[in-house]
Amino acid sequence: MDVSPLLLSLKVAFLSTIFTFVLGILAARLTVTMRKGKGFVDGLFTLPLVLPPTMVGFFLLVIFGKNGLLGGFLKAVGVSVVFTWVGAVIASTVVAFPLMYRTARGAFEQLDENLLHAGRTLGMTEPALFLRVILPNSIPSIMAGAVLAFARALGEFGATIMLAGNIPGRTQTVSVAIYTAVQAGNWELAYKWMLIIFTISFITIIAMNAWTRRASSFGKGGSRAWR
Amino acid sequence: MALIVDIEKKLGDFTLTSRFEAGEETLAILGASGCGKSMTLKCIAGIETPDRGYIALDGQVLYDSASKVNLAVRKRGIGYLFQDYALFPNMTVAQNIACGIQNKDSRAEIVDELIGAFFLNGLEKQFPAQLSGGQKQRVALARMLASRPDLLMLDEPFSALDSFLKWQLEQEILKLRDRFSGTILFVSHNRDEVYRLCDRIAVMEDGATQSVLSKTELYHNPQTLSAALLSGCKNISPAKRTGDHSLFAESWNVHLATQQTIPYGLKYVGFRAHQFELANGDSTNILPCRVVRLIDDMFSVILLCMPLDVPPSDDALLRFEMPKSVWETLKEKDTLYFRMPEDQLILMR
């Protein structure tokens, strides 16, 4: 059995989770602090969640393609996106981004406003407030968003096949491999891949939940806790 | 004057107009819930921006709509004690206190000093979730002082506490006054707290600050209806001036003589539930009443009474409080004669 789709899927999922993690948090911070045009920007950031993935893939193709908006520039610096694993990372990042963005935004908005006011009266700057108060107190939601983003990126199909294609050994991820296997009537291979993906996804979620509970307890639930 | 506030802010159909000055003292802002007390503090801190006006602290302009000055919250040097204390849940006690100290070299030293001053020894590494309500408030006070503010603002710090804890924390605030020499603003709806903790009192009603009174003035001569109600005056009636020292109380249908000269424009007269004398039918300022209801309090008896010759209504209802022993001597009588001393009547415009 050729394991290259699994290695590629993991590589793509990890990289795009890292990108969406950072981008989603920054985007959430931006919209939470925005005064005007909040609804428009929020709609824009959420679009990849509601559009058909094939449509997202098509847009990406338009942007990153040979004659696309960024295609010419990328070609000049020697990076090709279409039909490469980089394209798969971009596709997964874009599709998973709204999940990270929306959970992070929800967490920031739910935070007790007085914590922010208190921080400011104590002389904290906005970046300090974000790094030392807002982020640490949003860990559970942010991690939940990261898990969702990872799971979504791992299973990404539509946008990936549009942008990165289905080249065995180069851009064929597990999701695409399952599709190909079923198309070819190779159900045995399809079942194997499904079992592997099922196991990885499930373990990721369980492990993340356990870690999040520990990392965000801040003395709650300890034996000396006051009720 | 250390603090000058003169601001206006519109919020829907509610208009806030705060106007007062405070020196190096503890000034209370006393008002019913929703009258704009907290909004006033938020404007001073810079959390909310007024529509127009002027705020200055120790000569430094914090906000001035005329010259478009609006200093950032973190540069105002104001210590704010929030109702729920707003301790950072992700930081230990020591970290909470340290985060307001800008100077890295003296940080550990200041934290140590405040930990000692607020009896937090041994709790340095605890998280807020592990602390009791009293400990949380002490941490919040220590954290507030750590940032070396020029003005302290306490927003109803005892509102959600039981009476025993409240008493302990009140003592902490009194101690705070010894440690801090600048202006303290104390917001509350509780006249007893305010009387114990403050020197002067700004009464606030429907979004507007009324006159600033000393606490003895508020008690003996509240001047306005809202101030009288906030000072705990239970018996109030619309009144008409009938002479320099006589008035007619409409709800109780009685002519009363007063010691102080009655101002033109008198609107209400009032007296406190325990400031009466017992009399028989033939002296002045007498109000004959029958008891409508008796409420048995811990150490006293509260009587709700209706004056005779007045059609029954809630407006005319009078409230008298007396020790249980006094009530024992009265309870057989049908009609009680209460005399209102001429020098105890509260006149309001």
Coordinates of C-alpha atoms in Angstrom, one line a residue:
Chain A
M1 CA 0.0 0.0 0.0
D2 CA 1.4 3.4 -1.0
V3 CA 1.3 5.6 2.1
S4 CA 2.2 8.8 0.3
P5 CA -1.5 10.1 0.4
L6 CA -1.4 9.7 4.2
L7 CA 1.9 11.6 4.6
L8 CA 0.7 14.3 2.3
S9 CA -2.7 14.6 4.0
L10 CA -1.0 15.0 7.4
K11 CA 1.5 17.5 6.1
V12 CA -1.2 19.5 4.5
A13 CA -3.5 19.3 7.5
F14 CA -0.8 20.3 10.0
L15 CA 0.5 23.2 7.9
S16 CA -2.9 24.6 7.1
T17 CA -4.0 24.3 10.7
I18 CA -1.0 26.4 11.7
F19 CA -1.8 29.0 9.1
T20 CA -5.5 29.1 9.9
F21 CA -4.7 29.2 13.6
V22 CA -2.7 32.4 13.2
L23 CA -4.8 34.0 10.5
G24 CA -8.1 33.1 12.2
I25 CA -7.0 34.7 15.5
L26 CA -5.7 37.8 13.8
A27 CA -8.9 38.1 11.7
A28 CA -11.1 37.6 14.8
R29 CA -9.1 40.3 16.6
L30 CA -9.5 42.6 13.7
T31 CA -13.3 42.2 13.4
V32 CA -13.9 42.4 17.2
T33 CA -12.1 45.8 17.3
M34 CA -13.7 47.2 14.1
R35 CA -16.2 49.9 14.4
K36 CA -17.4 50.3 10.8
G37 CA -17.9 47.7 8.1
K38 CA -17.8 44.8 10.7
G39 CA -20.7 43.0 9.0
F40 CA -19.1 43.1 5.6
V41 CA -15.7 41.9 6.7
D42 CA -17.3 39.2 8.8
G43 CA -19.3 38.0 5.8
L44 CA -16.2 37.9 3.7
F45 CA -14.3 35.9 6.2
T46 CA -17.2 33.4 6.6
L47 CA -17.8 32.9 2.9
P48 CA -15.5 29.8 2.4
L49 CA -17.7 28.1 5.0
V50 CA -21.0 28.5 3.1
L51 CA -19.8 28.4 -0.5
P52 CA -19.5 24.9 -2.2
P53 CA -15.8 23.9 -1.8
T54 CA -15.6 23.4 -5.6
M55 CA -16.5 27.0 -6.0
V56 CA -13.8 28.1 -3.5
G57 CA -11.4 25.9 -5.4
F58 CA -12.4 27.6 -8.7
F59 CA -11.8 31.0 -7.2
L60 CA -8.4 30.0 -6.0
L61 CA -7.6 28.7 -9.4
V62 CA -8.6 32.1 -10.8
I63 CA -6.4 33.8 -8.3
F64 CA -3.4 31.5 -8.4
G65 CA -3.6 30.2 -11.9
K66 CA -1.1 31.1 -14.7
N67 CA -3.0 34.2 -15.7
G68 CA -4.5 34.8 -12.3
L69 CA -4.1 37.8 -10.1
L70 CA -1.2 36.4 -8.1
G71 CA -0.2 33.8 -10.7
G72 CA 2.2 36.0 -12.6
F73 CA 3.9 37.3 -9.5
L74 CA 4.3 33.7 -8.0
K75 CA 5.7 32.5 -11.3
A76 CA 8.2 35.3 -11.3
V77 CA 9.5 34.3 -7.8
G78 CA 9.5 30.7 -8.8
V79 CA 6.6 29.3 -6.8
S80 CA 3.9 27.3 -8.5
V81 CA 0.6 26.6 -6.7
V82 CA -1.6 24.9 -9.2
F83 CA -1.2 21.1 -9.2
T84 CA 1.3 21.1 -6.4
W85 CA 1.1 20.2 -2.7
V86 CA 1.4 24.0 -1.9
G87 CA -2.0 24.4 -3.6
A88 CA -3.4 21.7 -1.4
V89 CA -2.2 23.6 1.7
I90 CA -3.7 26.8 0.4
A91 CA -7.1 25.2 -0.4
S92 CA -7.3 23.5 3.0
T93 CA -6.3 26.7 4.8
V94 CA -9.0 28.8 3.0
V95 CA -11.7 26.2 3.6
A96 CA -10.8 25.6 7.3
F97 CA -10.2 29.3 8.1
P98 CA -13.8 30.3 8.9
L99 CA -14.1 27.6 11.6
M100 CA -11.0 29.0 13.4
Y101 CA -12.1 32.6 12.8
R102 CA -15.6 32.2 14.0
T103 CA -14.8 30.2 17.2
A104 CA -12.0 32.7 18.1
R105 CA -14.3 35.6 17.5
G106 CA -17.0 34.1 19.6
A107 CA -14.5 33.6 22.4
F108 CA -13.2 37.2 22.3
E109 CA -16.7 38.6 22.3
Q110 CA -17.8 36.5 25.2
L111 CA -14.9 37.6 27.4
D112 CA -16.0 39.7 30.4
E113 CA -15.6 43.3 29.2
N114 CA -14.5 44.4 32.7
L115 CA -11.4 42.4 32.3
L116 CA -10.4 44.5 29.3
H117 CA -11.4 47.7 31.1
A118 CA -9.4 46.6 34.2
G119 CA -6.4 45.9 32.1
R120 CA -6.5 49.3 30.4
T121 CA -6.9 51.2 33.7
L122 CA -3.9 49.3 35.0
G123 CA -1.9 50.8 32.1
M124 CA -1.7 47.7 29.8
T125 CA -1.2 48.5 26.1
E126 CA -3.6 46.9 23.6
P127 CA -1.1 44.3 22.4
A128 CA -0.2 43.4 26.0
L129 CA -3.9 43.1 26.8
F130 CA -4.4 40.8 23.9
L131 CA -1.5 38.5 24.6
R132 CA -1.8 38.4 28.4
V133 CA -5.5 38.6 29.0
I134 CA -7.7 38.0 25.9
L135 CA -5.8 35.0 24.4
P136 CA -5.1 33.1 27.6
N137 CA -8.7 33.4 28.8
S138 CA -9.9 32.2 25.4
I139 CA -7.8 29.0 25.2
P140 CA -10.7 26.4 25.4
S141 CA -12.6 28.0 22.5
I142 CA -9.5 28.7 20.4
M143 CA -8.3 25.1 20.8
A144 CA -11.8 23.8 19.9
G145 CA -11.5 26.0 16.8
A146 CA -8.1 24.6 16.0
V147 CA -9.4 21.0 16.3
L148 CA -12.3 21.8 14.0
A149 CA -9.9 23.4 11.5
F150 CA -7.6 20.4 11.6
A151 CA -10.4 18.0 11.1
R152 CA -11.8 20.0 8.2
A153 CA -8.3 20.4 6.6
L154 CA -7.6 16.7 6.9
G155 CA -10.8 15.8 5.1
E156 CA -10.7 18.6 2.5
F157 CA -11.7 17.4 -0.9
G158 CA -13.5 19.8 -3.3
A159 CA -11.2 22.8 -3.2
T160 CA -8.1 20.6 -3.1
I161 CA -9.0 18.6 -6.2
M162 CA -9.7 21.9 -8.1
L163 CA -6.5 23.6 -7.2
A164 CA -4.0 20.8 -6.5
G165 CA -5.5 18.1 -8.7
N166 CA -5.2 14.4 -8.2
I167 CA -1.6 13.4 -9.1
P168 CA -0.7 10.1 -7.3
G169 CA 2.5 10.6 -5.2
R170 CA 2.4 14.4 -5.6
T171 CA -0.9 15.9 -4.8
Q172 CA -3.2 13.0 -4.0
T173 CA -4.4 13.3 -0.4
V174 CA -6.3 10.6 1.4
S175 CA -9.7 12.2 0.7
V176 CA -8.8 12.3 -3.0
A177 CA -7.3 8.8 -2.8
I178 CA -10.6 7.4 -1.4
Y179 CA -12.5 9.0 -4.3
T180 CA -10.1 7.6 -6.8
A181 CA -10.2 4.1 -5.2
V182 CA -14.0 4.0 -5.2
Q183 CA -14.1 5.3 -8.8
A184 CA -11.7 2.4 -9.7
G185 CA -13.9 -0.1 -7.8
N186 CA -11.1 -0.8 -5.3
W187 CA -13.3 -0.8 -2.2
E188 CA -10.8 -2.6 -0.1
L189 CA -8.3 0.3 -0.4
A190 CA -11.1 2.8 0.2
Y191 CA -12.1 1.0 3.5
K192 CA -8.4 1.1 4.6
W193 CA -8.1 4.8 4.0
M194 CA -11.4 5.5 5.8
L195 CA -10.3 3.5 8.8
I196 CA -7.1 5.4 9.0
I197 CA -8.7 8.8 8.7
F198 CA -11.4 7.9 11.2
T199 CA -8.8 6.8 13.8
I200 CA -6.6 9.9 13.3
S201 CA -9.6 12.3 13.5
F202 CA -11.0 10.7 16.6
I203 CA -7.7 10.5 18.5
T204 CA -7.0 14.2 17.6
I205 CA -10.3 15.3 19.1
I206 CA -9.9 13.3 22.3
A207 CA -6.3 14.4 22.8
M208 CA -7.1 18.0 22.2
N209 CA -10.0 18.0 24.7
A210 CA -7.9 16.5 27.4
W211 CA -5.1 18.9 26.8
T212 CA -7.4 21.9 26.7
R213 CA -9.0 21.0 30.0
R214 CA -5.6 20.9 31.7
A215 CA -4.2 24.0 30.1
S216 CA -7.2 26.3 30.9
S217 CA -8.1 25.1 34.4
F218 CA -6.3 28.1 36.2
G219 CA -6.9 26.6 39.6
K220 CA -10.5 25.5 38.9
G221 CA -11.4 22.0 40.1
G222 CA -8.2 21.7 42.2
S223 CA -8.5 20.2 45.7
R224 CA -8.1 23.6 47.4
A225 CA -10.6 25.4 45.2
W226 CA -13.3 27.4 46.9
R227 CA -16.8 26.9 45.8
Chain B
M1 CA -9.6 70.9 43.4
A2 CA -8.1 67.5 42.5
L3 CA -10.9 66.3 40.2
I4 CA -13.2 68.4 38.1
V5 CA -16.1 66.7 36.2
D6 CA -18.5 68.5 33.9
I7 CA -19.9 66.2 31.3
E8 CA -22.9 65.3 29.2
K9 CA -23.8 62.1 27.5
K10 CA -26.9 61.0 25.7
L11 CA -27.9 57.3 25.7
G12 CA -31.1 56.7 23.9
D13 CA -33.7 58.8 25.8
F14 CA -31.5 58.9 28.9
T15 CA -29.3 61.9 29.4
L16 CA -26.4 61.9 31.8
T17 CA -25.2 65.3 33.2
S18 CA -22.5 64.9 35.8
R19 CA -21.1 68.0 37.4
F20 CA -19.0 68.0 40.5
E21 CA -15.6 68.7 42.0
A22 CA -13.7 66.7 44.5
G23 CA -10.6 67.5 46.5
E24 CA -8.4 65.0 48.4
E25 CA -11.3 63.4 50.1
T26 CA -13.7 60.5 49.8
L27 CA -16.6 61.6 47.8
A28 CA -19.7 59.4 47.4
I29 CA -22.0 59.4 44.4
L30 CA -25.3 58.2 45.9
G31 CA -28.2 57.3 43.7
A32 CA -30.8 54.6 42.9
S33 CA -29.9 51.8 40.5
G34 CA -29.7 53.0 36.8
C35 CA -29.3 56.7 37.6
G36 CA -26.0 57.0 35.8
K37 CA -23.5 56.5 38.6
S38 CA -21.5 53.8 36.9
M39 CA -21.6 55.6 33.6
T40 CA -20.1 58.7 35.3
L41 CA -17.2 56.6 36.6
K42 CA -16.8 55.0 33.1
C43 CA -16.6 58.4 31.5
I44 CA -14.0 59.6 34.0
A45 CA -11.9 56.4 33.4
G46 CA -12.2 56.8 29.7
I47 CA -14.0 53.6 29.1
E48 CA -17.0 55.6 27.8
T49 CA -16.6 58.9 26.0
P50 CA -19.0 61.7 26.9
D51 CA -20.7 63.7 24.2
R52 CA -19.3 67.0 25.5
G53 CA -17.7 68.4 28.5
Y54 CA -14.5 68.5 30.5
I55 CA -12.7 66.2 32.9
A56 CA -9.5 67.2 34.7
L57 CA -7.5 65.4 37.4
D58 CA -4.8 67.3 39.4
G59 CA -4.5 69.9 36.7
Q60 CA -4.2 67.4 33.8
V61 CA -7.0 67.5 31.3
L62 CA -8.3 64.0 30.7
Y63 CA -11.1 64.9 28.4
D64 CA -12.1 68.2 26.8
S65 CA -14.6 68.3 23.9
A66 CA -13.7 71.9 23.2
S67 CA -10.0 71.2 22.5
K68 CA -10.6 67.6 21.4
V69 CA -8.6 66.0 24.2
N70 CA -9.5 62.4 25.0
L71 CA -6.6 60.7 26.9
A72 CA -6.4 56.9 26.5
V73 CA -7.7 54.9 29.5
R74 CA -4.2 53.6 30.3
K75 CA -2.7 57.0 30.5
R76 CA -5.3 58.5 32.9
G77 CA -3.8 57.1 36.1
I78 CA -7.1 56.0 37.6
G79 CA -7.6 53.0 39.8
Y80 CA -10.9 51.3 39.2
L81 CA -12.4 48.7 41.5
F82 CA -15.1 46.9 39.5
Q83 CA -18.2 45.4 41.1
D84 CA -17.1 41.9 40.2
Y85 CA -13.4 42.8 40.9
A86 CA -12.4 41.7 37.3
L87 CA -9.4 39.8 38.4
F88 CA -7.6 38.1 35.5
P89 CA -8.6 34.4 35.8
N90 CA -5.4 33.2 34.1
M91 CA -3.0 34.9 36.4
T92 CA -2.0 34.1 40.0
V93 CA -2.5 36.6 42.8
A94 CA 1.1 37.8 42.5
Q95 CA 0.8 38.1 38.7
N96 CA -2.5 40.0 39.0
I97 CA -0.9 42.5 41.3
A98 CA 2.3 42.8 39.2
C99 CA 0.6 43.5 35.9
G100 CA -0.2 47.1 36.8
I101 CA 3.5 47.9 37.6
Q102 CA 5.3 49.4 34.7
N103 CA 8.8 49.6 36.3
K104 CA 10.4 46.2 36.0
D105 CA 13.1 46.8 38.6
S106 CA 10.8 47.6 41.5
R107 CA 8.0 45.2 40.5
A108 CA 8.9 42.3 42.8
E109 CA 9.4 44.7 45.7
I110 CA 6.0 46.4 45.2
V111 CA 4.2 43.1 44.9
D112 CA 5.8 41.9 48.1
E113 CA 4.8 45.0 50.0
L114 CA 1.2 44.9 48.8
I115 CA 0.9 41.2 49.5
G116 CA 1.9 42.0 53.1
A117 CA -0.3 45.1 53.4
F118 CA -3.4 43.3 52.3
F119 CA -2.8 40.0 54.2
L120 CA -2.4 37.9 51.1
N121 CA 0.7 36.0 52.3
G122 CA 0.6 32.4 51.2
L123 CA -1.9 33.1 48.5
E124 CA 0.7 34.5 46.0
K125 CA 0.5 31.4 43.7
Q126 CA -3.3 30.9 43.9
F127 CA -5.6 31.7 41.0
P128 CA -8.7 33.9 41.5
A129 CA -10.9 30.8 41.2
Q130 CA -9.3 29.5 44.4
L131 CA -10.0 32.6 46.5
S132 CA -12.9 33.6 48.7
G133 CA -14.9 36.7 48.0
G134 CA -13.0 38.7 50.6
Q135 CA -9.6 37.6 49.4
K136 CA -10.6 38.5 45.8
Q137 CA -11.5 42.0 46.9
R138 CA -8.2 42.4 48.7
V139 CA -6.3 41.3 45.6
A140 CA -8.3 43.7 43.5
L141 CA -7.5 46.6 45.9
A142 CA -3.8 45.6 45.9
R143 CA -3.7 45.4 42.2
M144 CA -5.4 48.8 41.9
L145 CA -2.8 50.5 44.2
A146 CA 0.1 48.7 42.5
S147 CA -0.3 50.9 39.4
R148 CA 0.2 54.0 41.6
P149 CA -3.1 55.8 40.5
D150 CA -3.9 59.4 41.3
L151 CA -7.6 58.8 41.7
L152 CA -9.5 55.7 43.0
M153 CA -12.9 54.8 41.9
L154 CA -14.9 52.2 43.7
D155 CA -18.0 51.0 41.9
E156 CA -20.5 49.5 44.4
P157 CA -17.9 47.2 45.9
F158 CA -20.2 45.6 48.4
S159 CA -23.3 45.2 46.3
A160 CA -23.3 41.4 46.1
L161 CA -22.1 40.5 49.6
D162 CA -23.7 39.2 52.7
S163 CA -23.7 41.5 55.7
F164 CA -20.9 39.9 57.6
L165 CA -18.4 39.9 54.7
K166 CA -19.6 43.4 53.8
W167 CA -18.6 44.7 57.2
Q168 CA -15.1 43.2 56.9
L169 CA -14.6 44.6 53.5
E170 CA -15.8 48.0 54.6
Q171 CA -13.0 48.0 57.1
E172 CA -10.6 47.3 54.3
I173 CA -11.8 50.3 52.4
L174 CA -11.4 52.4 55.5
K175 CA -7.8 51.2 55.8
L176 CA -7.4 52.0 52.1
R177 CA -8.2 55.6 52.9
D178 CA -5.2 55.6 55.3
R179 CA -2.9 54.3 52.5
F180 CA -4.1 56.6 49.8
S181 CA -3.9 60.3 49.9
G182 CA -5.7 61.3 46.7
T183 CA -9.3 61.5 45.7
I184 CA -11.5 58.5 46.2
L185 CA -14.9 58.3 44.4
F186 CA -17.2 55.8 45.9
V187 CA -20.4 54.8 44.1
S188 CA -23.3 53.3 46.1
H189 CA -27.0 53.2 46.5
N190 CA -26.7 52.4 50.2
R191 CA -26.9 55.5 52.5
D192 CA -25.4 53.6 55.5
E193 CA -22.3 52.6 53.6
V194 CA -21.9 56.1 52.3
Y195 CA -22.4 57.7 55.7
R196 CA -19.7 55.5 57.2
L197 CA -17.1 55.8 54.5
C198 CA -17.4 59.2 53.0
D199 CA -17.0 62.9 53.8
R200 CA -19.2 64.5 51.2
I201 CA -22.0 63.1 49.0
A202 CA -23.1 63.9 45.5
V203 CA -26.7 62.9 45.0
M204 CA -27.6 61.6 41.6
E205 CA -31.1 61.4 40.2
D206 CA -32.3 60.4 36.7
G207 CA -28.8 60.9 35.2
A208 CA -28.1 64.3 36.8
T209 CA -25.9 65.1 39.7
Q210 CA -27.7 67.3 42.3
S211 CA -25.9 69.4 44.9
V212 CA -22.9 68.0 46.7
L213 CA -23.6 67.9 50.4
S214 CA -21.7 67.0 53.5
K215 CA -23.0 63.9 55.1
T216 CA -24.5 65.7 58.1
E217 CA -26.3 68.1 55.7
L218 CA -27.7 65.2 53.7
Y219 CA -29.1 63.7 56.9
H220 CA -30.5 66.9 58.5
N221 CA -31.3 69.0 55.5
P222 CA -31.4 67.0 52.2
Q223 CA -33.0 69.9 50.3
T224 CA -34.5 67.8 47.5
L225 CA -37.0 65.0 47.4
S226 CA -34.5 62.5 45.8
A227 CA -31.8 63.4 48.4
A228 CA -34.4 62.9 51.2
L229 CA -35.4 59.5 49.8
L230 CA -31.8 58.4 49.4
S231 CA -31.0 59.6 52.9
G232 CA -33.6 57.2 54.1
C233 CA -36.4 59.5 55.0
K234 CA -39.6 57.4 55.0
N235 CA -42.4 59.9 55.6
I236 CA -42.8 62.5 52.9
S237 CA -45.8 64.6 51.9
P238 CA -46.4 67.3 49.4
A239 CA -46.6 70.6 51.4
K240 CA -47.6 74.2 51.0
R241 CA -46.1 77.2 52.7
T242 CA -48.7 79.0 54.8
G243 CA -46.3 81.3 56.7
D244 CA -42.7 81.9 57.7
H245 CA -42.9 79.0 60.2
S246 CA -46.0 77.1 59.2
L247 CA -47.0 74.8 56.5
F248 CA -49.8 72.5 55.4
A249 CA -48.9 68.8 54.7
E250 CA -51.4 67.7 52.1
S251 CA -51.2 63.9 52.3
W252 CA -51.7 63.9 56.0
N253 CA -54.2 66.8 56.2
V254 CA -52.3 68.6 58.9
H255 CA -50.9 72.1 59.7
L256 CA -47.3 71.9 61.0
A257 CA -45.1 74.5 62.7
T258 CA -41.4 74.5 62.0
Q259 CA -38.4 76.0 63.7
Q260 CA -36.5 76.9 60.6
T261 CA -37.8 79.5 58.2
I262 CA -39.8 77.9 55.4
P263 CA -38.4 78.8 52.0
Y264 CA -40.7 80.0 49.2
G265 CA -41.1 77.2 46.7
L266 CA -41.5 74.6 49.4
K267 CA -42.7 71.4 47.7
Y268 CA -42.4 68.6 50.3
V269 CA -42.2 68.1 54.0
G270 CA -40.8 64.9 55.6
F271 CA -39.7 63.4 58.9
R272 CA -37.8 60.3 59.8
A273 CA -39.5 57.2 61.1
H274 CA -37.9 57.4 64.5
Q275 CA -38.0 61.2 65.0
F276 CA -41.3 61.6 66.7
E277 CA -42.6 62.1 70.2
L278 CA -45.5 60.5 71.8
A279 CA -48.2 63.0 73.1
N280 CA -51.8 63.3 74.0
G281 CA -54.4 65.2 72.0
D282 CA -53.7 68.8 73.1
S283 CA -50.2 69.9 72.0
T284 CA -48.9 71.3 68.7
N285 CA -47.8 69.4 65.6
I286 CA -49.9 66.5 66.5
L287 CA -50.9 63.8 64.1
P288 CA -53.6 61.4 65.4
C289 CA -53.3 58.0 63.7
R290 CA -54.6 54.5 63.8
V291 CA -52.3 51.5 63.3
V292 CA -52.9 49.8 59.9
R293 CA -50.2 47.2 60.2
L294 CA -47.5 46.2 62.6
I295 CA -44.2 44.7 61.4
D296 CA -42.1 43.0 64.0
D297 CA -38.4 43.8 63.4
M298 CA -35.4 42.3 65.2
F299 CA -35.0 44.9 67.8
S300 CA -37.8 47.3 67.1
V301 CA -41.4 47.6 65.9
I302 CA -42.4 49.3 62.7
L303 CA -45.9 50.7 62.6
L304 CA -47.7 51.6 59.4
C305 CA -50.3 54.2 60.4
M306 CA -53.1 56.1 58.7
P307 CA -53.9 59.6 59.9
L308 CA -57.5 60.1 61.1
D309 CA -59.7 62.3 58.9
V310 CA -57.8 61.3 55.8
P311 CA -59.3 59.0 53.1
P312 CA -57.2 55.8 53.1
S313 CA -54.4 55.8 50.4
D314 CA -50.8 54.6 50.2
D315 CA -49.6 58.2 49.9
A316 CA -50.9 59.1 53.3
L317 CA -49.4 56.1 55.0
L318 CA -46.9 56.9 57.8
R319 CA -44.1 54.8 59.1
F320 CA -43.0 54.9 62.7
E321 CA -40.2 52.9 64.3
M322 CA -39.9 52.4 68.0
P323 CA -38.3 50.0 70.5
K324 CA -40.4 47.0 71.5
S325 CA -40.6 48.2 75.0
V326 CA -42.3 51.5 73.9
W327 CA -44.8 49.6 71.8
E328 CA -45.8 47.5 74.8
T329 CA -47.1 50.7 76.5
L330 CA -49.1 51.7 73.4
K331 CA -50.6 48.6 72.0
E332 CA -53.9 48.8 73.9
K333 CA -54.8 52.3 72.5
D334 CA -57.1 52.8 69.5
T335 CA -55.7 56.2 68.5
L336 CA -52.0 57.1 68.8
Y337 CA -50.9 60.8 69.0
F338 CA -47.6 61.4 67.3
R339 CA -46.0 64.7 67.7
M340 CA -43.5 65.9 65.1
P341 CA -40.8 68.1 66.8
E342 CA -40.5 71.5 65.1
D343 CA -36.8 71.2 64.7
Q344 CA -36.8 67.8 63.1
L345 CA -39.0 68.5 60.0
I346 CA -37.2 68.1 56.7
L347 CA -38.1 70.8 54.2
M348 CA -37.7 70.1 50.5
R349 CA -37.9 72.3 47.4

